[in-house]
Coordinates of C-alpha atoms in Angstrom, one line a residue:
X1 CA 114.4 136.8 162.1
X2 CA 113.0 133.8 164.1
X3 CA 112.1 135.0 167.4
X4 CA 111.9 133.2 171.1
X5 CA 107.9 132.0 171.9
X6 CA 109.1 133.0 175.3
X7 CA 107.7 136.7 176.0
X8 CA 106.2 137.4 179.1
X9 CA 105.7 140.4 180.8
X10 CA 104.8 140.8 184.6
X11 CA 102.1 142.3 185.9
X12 CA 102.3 141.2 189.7
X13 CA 103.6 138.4 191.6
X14 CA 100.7 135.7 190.4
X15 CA 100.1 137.2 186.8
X16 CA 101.3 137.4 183.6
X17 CA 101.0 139.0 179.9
X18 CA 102.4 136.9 176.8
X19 CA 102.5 137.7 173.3
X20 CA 102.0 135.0 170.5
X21 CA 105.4 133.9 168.3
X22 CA 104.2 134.3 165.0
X23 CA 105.5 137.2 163.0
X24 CA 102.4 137.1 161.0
X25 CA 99.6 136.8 163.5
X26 CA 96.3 135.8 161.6
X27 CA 94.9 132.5 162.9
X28 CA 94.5 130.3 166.2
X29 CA 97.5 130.4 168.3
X30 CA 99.5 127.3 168.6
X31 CA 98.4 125.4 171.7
X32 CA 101.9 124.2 172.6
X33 CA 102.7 128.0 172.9
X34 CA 100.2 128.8 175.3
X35 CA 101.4 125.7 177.7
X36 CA 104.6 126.7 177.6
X37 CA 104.6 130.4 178.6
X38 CA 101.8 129.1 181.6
X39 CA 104.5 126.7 182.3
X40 CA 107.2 129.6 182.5
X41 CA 104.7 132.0 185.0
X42 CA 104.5 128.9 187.1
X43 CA 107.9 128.3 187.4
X44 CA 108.1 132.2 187.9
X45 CA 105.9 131.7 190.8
X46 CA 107.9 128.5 192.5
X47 CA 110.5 128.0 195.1
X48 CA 114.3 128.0 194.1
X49 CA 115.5 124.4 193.0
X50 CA 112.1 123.4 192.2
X51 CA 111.6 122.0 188.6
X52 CA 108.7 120.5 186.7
X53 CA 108.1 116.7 186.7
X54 CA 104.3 116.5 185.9
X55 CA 102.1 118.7 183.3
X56 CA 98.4 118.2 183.0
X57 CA 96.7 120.6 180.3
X58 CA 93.0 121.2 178.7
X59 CA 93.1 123.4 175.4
X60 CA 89.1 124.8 176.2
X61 CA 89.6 127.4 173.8
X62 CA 91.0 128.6 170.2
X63 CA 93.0 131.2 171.2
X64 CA 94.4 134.4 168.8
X65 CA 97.0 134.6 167.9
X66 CA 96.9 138.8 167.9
X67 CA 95.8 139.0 171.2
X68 CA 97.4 139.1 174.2
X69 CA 96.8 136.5 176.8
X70 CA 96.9 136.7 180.0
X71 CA 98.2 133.7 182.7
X72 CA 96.9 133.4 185.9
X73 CA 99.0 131.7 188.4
X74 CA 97.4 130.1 191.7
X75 CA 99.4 129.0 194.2
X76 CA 98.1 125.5 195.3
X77 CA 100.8 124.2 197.8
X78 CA 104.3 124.5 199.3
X79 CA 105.7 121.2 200.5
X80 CA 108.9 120.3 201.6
X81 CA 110.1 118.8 198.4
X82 CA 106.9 119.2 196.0
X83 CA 105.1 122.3 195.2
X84 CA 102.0 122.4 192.8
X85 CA 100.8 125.8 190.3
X86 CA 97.3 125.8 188.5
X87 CA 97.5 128.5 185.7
X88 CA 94.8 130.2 183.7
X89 CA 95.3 131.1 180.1
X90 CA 92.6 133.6 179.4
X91 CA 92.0 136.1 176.3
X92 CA 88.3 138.8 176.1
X93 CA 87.6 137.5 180.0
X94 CA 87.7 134.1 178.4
X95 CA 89.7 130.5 179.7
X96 CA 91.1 129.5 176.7
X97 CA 93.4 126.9 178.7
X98 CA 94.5 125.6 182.1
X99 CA 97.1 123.7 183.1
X100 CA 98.9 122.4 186.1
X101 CA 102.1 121.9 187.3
X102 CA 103.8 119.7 189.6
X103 CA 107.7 120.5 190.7
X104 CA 110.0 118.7 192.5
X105 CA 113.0 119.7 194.6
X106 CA 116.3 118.7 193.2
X107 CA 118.5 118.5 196.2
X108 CA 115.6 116.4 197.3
X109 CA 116.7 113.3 194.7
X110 CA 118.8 110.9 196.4
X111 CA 118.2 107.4 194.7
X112 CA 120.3 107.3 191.4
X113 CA 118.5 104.1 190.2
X114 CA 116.3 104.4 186.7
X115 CA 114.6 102.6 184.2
X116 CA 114.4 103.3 181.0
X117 CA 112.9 101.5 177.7
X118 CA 114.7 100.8 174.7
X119 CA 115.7 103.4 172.3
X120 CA 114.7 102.9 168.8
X121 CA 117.7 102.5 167.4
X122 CA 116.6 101.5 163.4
X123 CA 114.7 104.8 163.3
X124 CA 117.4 106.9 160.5
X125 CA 119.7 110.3 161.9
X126 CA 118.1 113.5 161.0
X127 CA 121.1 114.1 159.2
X128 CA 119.8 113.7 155.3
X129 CA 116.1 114.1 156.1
X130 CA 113.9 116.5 154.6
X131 CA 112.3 119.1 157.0
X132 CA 108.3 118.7 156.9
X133 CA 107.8 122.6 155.3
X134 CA 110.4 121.3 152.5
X135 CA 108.1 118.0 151.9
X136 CA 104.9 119.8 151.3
X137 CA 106.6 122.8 149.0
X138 CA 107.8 119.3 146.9
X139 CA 104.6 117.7 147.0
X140 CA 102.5 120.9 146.1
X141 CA 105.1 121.2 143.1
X142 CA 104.9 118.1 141.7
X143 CA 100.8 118.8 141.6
X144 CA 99.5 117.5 145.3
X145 CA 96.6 119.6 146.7
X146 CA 97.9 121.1 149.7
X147 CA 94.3 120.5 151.6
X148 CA 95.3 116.9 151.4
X149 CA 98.7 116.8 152.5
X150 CA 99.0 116.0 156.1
X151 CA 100.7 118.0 159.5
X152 CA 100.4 121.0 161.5
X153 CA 101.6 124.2 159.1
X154 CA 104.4 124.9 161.5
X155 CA 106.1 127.4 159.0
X156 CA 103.7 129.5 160.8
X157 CA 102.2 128.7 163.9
X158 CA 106.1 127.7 165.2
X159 CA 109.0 129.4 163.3
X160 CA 111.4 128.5 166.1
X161 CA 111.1 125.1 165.3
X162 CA 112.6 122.4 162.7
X163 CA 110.6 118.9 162.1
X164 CA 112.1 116.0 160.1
X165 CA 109.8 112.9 159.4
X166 CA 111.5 110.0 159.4
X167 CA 108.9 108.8 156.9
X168 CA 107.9 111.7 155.0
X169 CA 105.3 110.2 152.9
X170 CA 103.8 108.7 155.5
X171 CA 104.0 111.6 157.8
X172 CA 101.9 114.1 154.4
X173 CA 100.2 111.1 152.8
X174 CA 99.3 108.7 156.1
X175 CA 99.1 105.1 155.8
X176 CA 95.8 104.2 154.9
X177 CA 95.0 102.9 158.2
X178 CA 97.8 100.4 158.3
X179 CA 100.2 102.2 160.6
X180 CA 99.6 103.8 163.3
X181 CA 103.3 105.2 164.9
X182 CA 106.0 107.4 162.9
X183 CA 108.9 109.4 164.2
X184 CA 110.1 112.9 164.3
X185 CA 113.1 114.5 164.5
X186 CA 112.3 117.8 166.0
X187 CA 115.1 120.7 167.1
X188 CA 114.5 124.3 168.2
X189 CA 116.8 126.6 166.4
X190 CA 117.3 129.4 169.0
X191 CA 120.0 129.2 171.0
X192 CA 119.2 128.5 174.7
X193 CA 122.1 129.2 177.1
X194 CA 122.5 125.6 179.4
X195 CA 122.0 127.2 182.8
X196 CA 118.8 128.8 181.6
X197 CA 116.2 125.2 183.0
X198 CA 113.2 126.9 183.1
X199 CA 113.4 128.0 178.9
X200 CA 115.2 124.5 178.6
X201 CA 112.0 122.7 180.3
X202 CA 109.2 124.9 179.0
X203 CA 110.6 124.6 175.3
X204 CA 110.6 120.8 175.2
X205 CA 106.6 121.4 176.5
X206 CA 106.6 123.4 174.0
X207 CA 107.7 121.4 171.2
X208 CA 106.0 118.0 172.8
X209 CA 102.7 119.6 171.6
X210 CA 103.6 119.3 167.9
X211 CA 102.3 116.3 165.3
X212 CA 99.9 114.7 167.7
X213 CA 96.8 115.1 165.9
X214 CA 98.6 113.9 162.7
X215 CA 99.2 110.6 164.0
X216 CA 96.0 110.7 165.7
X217 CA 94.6 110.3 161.9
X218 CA 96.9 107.4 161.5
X219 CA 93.9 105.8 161.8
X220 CA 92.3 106.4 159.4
X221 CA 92.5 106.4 155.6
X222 CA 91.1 109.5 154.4
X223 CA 92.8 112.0 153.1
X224 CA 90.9 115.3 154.5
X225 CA 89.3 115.9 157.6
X226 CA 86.4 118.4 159.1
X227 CA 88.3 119.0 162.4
X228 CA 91.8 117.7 163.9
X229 CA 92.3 119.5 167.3
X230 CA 93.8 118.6 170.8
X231 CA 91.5 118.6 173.5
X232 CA 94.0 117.9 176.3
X233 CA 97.6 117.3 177.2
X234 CA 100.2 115.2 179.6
X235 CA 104.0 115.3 179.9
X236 CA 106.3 113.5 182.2
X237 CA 110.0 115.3 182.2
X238 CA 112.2 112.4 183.4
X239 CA 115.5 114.1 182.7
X240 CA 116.0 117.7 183.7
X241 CA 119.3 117.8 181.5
X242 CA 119.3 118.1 178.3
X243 CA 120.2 119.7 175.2
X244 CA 117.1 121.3 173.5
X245 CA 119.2 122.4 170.7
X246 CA 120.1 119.3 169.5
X247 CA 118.4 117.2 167.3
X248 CA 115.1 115.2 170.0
X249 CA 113.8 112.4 168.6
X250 CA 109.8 112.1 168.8
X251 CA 108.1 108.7 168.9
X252 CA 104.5 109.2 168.5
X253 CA 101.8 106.4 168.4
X254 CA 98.0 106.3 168.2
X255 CA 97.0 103.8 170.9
X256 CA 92.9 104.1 170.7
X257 CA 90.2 105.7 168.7
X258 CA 86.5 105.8 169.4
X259 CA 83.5 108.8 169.5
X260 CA 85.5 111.0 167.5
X261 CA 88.9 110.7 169.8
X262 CA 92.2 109.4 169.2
X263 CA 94.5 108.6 171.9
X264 CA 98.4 109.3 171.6
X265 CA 101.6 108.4 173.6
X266 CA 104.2 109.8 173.0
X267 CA 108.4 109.7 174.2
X268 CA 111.0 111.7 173.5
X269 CA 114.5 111.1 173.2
X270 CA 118.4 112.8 173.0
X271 CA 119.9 111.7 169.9
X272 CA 122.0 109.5 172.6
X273 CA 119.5 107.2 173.6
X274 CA 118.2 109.0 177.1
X275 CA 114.5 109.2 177.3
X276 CA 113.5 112.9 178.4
X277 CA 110.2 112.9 178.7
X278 CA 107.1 111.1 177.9
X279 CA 103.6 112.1 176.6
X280 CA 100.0 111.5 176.2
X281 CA 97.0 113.6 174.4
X282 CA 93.4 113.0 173.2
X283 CA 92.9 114.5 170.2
X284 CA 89.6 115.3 168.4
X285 CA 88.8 113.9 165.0
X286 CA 85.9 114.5 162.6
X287 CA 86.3 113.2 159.4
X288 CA 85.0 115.2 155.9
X289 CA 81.4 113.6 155.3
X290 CA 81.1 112.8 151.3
X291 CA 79.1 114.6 149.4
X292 CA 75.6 113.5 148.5
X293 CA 73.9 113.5 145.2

């Protein structure tokens, strides 16, 4: 049974214990995991009518995926229509991550006008596509080696979660350097009542975490790599409605590379056309040296 990433327990008013989502905890937890459940102890923490609009993140740490971790929430300010959290993410005494958190009032929101660019309508449906874990058991049959077959093992790290490349041979096998944007259809399979914003908004931060560092490596033509990583993480929610069980699509692009690190933007849209939020991260990249003789 897939179970919900969301598992916090409180310790007092500004503190929090979460528990990792993988049923088989034996690696690094998935970073998107840990900025989610600080981004549900900091909506814990916040005024009534106050939801998140702004997400800045560093991933400092590996964290495991066994342990425990514990968020610390400070309270930075109280305004009239903003208010602003800094969590903690720490494991053995440890900051594994910190992220903050920028809310705005609803009832605040008066101006209906917005602005919006133009949804990629030629990308294909999810409907037909073949899931990313159901690509690499194909490929790894027909006699690919699995250390060379691109994307984050999310069978594992994020159970809750269903990814369908739009391209899935360029999504396992890259593009030799000759591409560097793809697009995923990505849907959490838990069911997540509508009235229930602060799951709603935490699981698409959740979610925005995934693939990044794949088409950081876009790039680049090789097909193993020493290290692929994120170092840090920004999201924009620009719609606080949506439907995060539904198909969302996921346009990634690498935008930069140099000293190791590849810069990503992302956007992600309903499967009608409204962008929800918008994303960037650097990633860190060290390619497999080759061998000398």
């Amino acid at each position: 049974m897939v179970r919900e990433w969301r598992r916090l327990k409180k310790i007092d008013d500004v503190t929090y214990i979460g528990e990792c989502d993988s049923e088989h905890p034996a690696a690094r937890v998935f970073g998107g995991h840990v900025l989610a459940q600080a981004m549900s102890a900091a909506y814990y923490t916040a005024p009534e009518g106050f939801y998140v609009h702004a997400v800045h993140c560093y991933f400092i740490r590996g964290g495991e995926e066994s342990i425990p971790i514990t968020y610390n929430v400070k309270k930075i300010r109280d305004g009239r229509n903003f208010s602003i959290r800094y969590v903690e993410a720490v494991q053995h005494g440890k900051v594994i991550h910190l992220a903050e958190f920028s809310l705005q009032k609803l009832a605040s929101v008066k101006d209906t006008f917005s602005l919006t660019p133009e949804f990629p309508a030629h990308v294909p449906g999810p409907d037909g596509l073949v899931s990313n874990i159901t690509g690499r058991h194909q490929k790894v049959a027909e006699g690919f080696d699995a250390r060379e077959l691109r994307g984050q093992v999310t069978e594992r790290m994020a159970p809750s979660l269903e990814i369908r490349p739009a391209n899935l041979d360029m999504f396992l096998h890259g593009t030799g350097g000759v591409n560097q944007k793809q697009y995923l259809w990505i849907r959490y399979k838990i069911p997540v009542d509508k009235s229930d914003y602060m799951l709603r908004h935490a699981t698409i931060v959740y979610l925005s975490d995934l693939e990044l560092v794949t088409t950081g490596a876009l790039c680049f033509d090789d097909k193993m790599f020493k290290l692929l990583t994120s170092m840090d993480h920004s999201a924009w929610i620009h719609q606080y409605e949506f439907d995060i069980n539904d198909w969302i699509l996921y346009e990634q692009e690498c935008v930069a590379n140099s000293n190791h690190r590849s810069l990503i933007h992302g956007r992600l849209w309903s499967r009608d056309g409204r962008l929800i939020m918008s994303t960037s991260q650097e990633v860190l990249i060290y390619k497999t040296q080759p061998s000398r003789i």
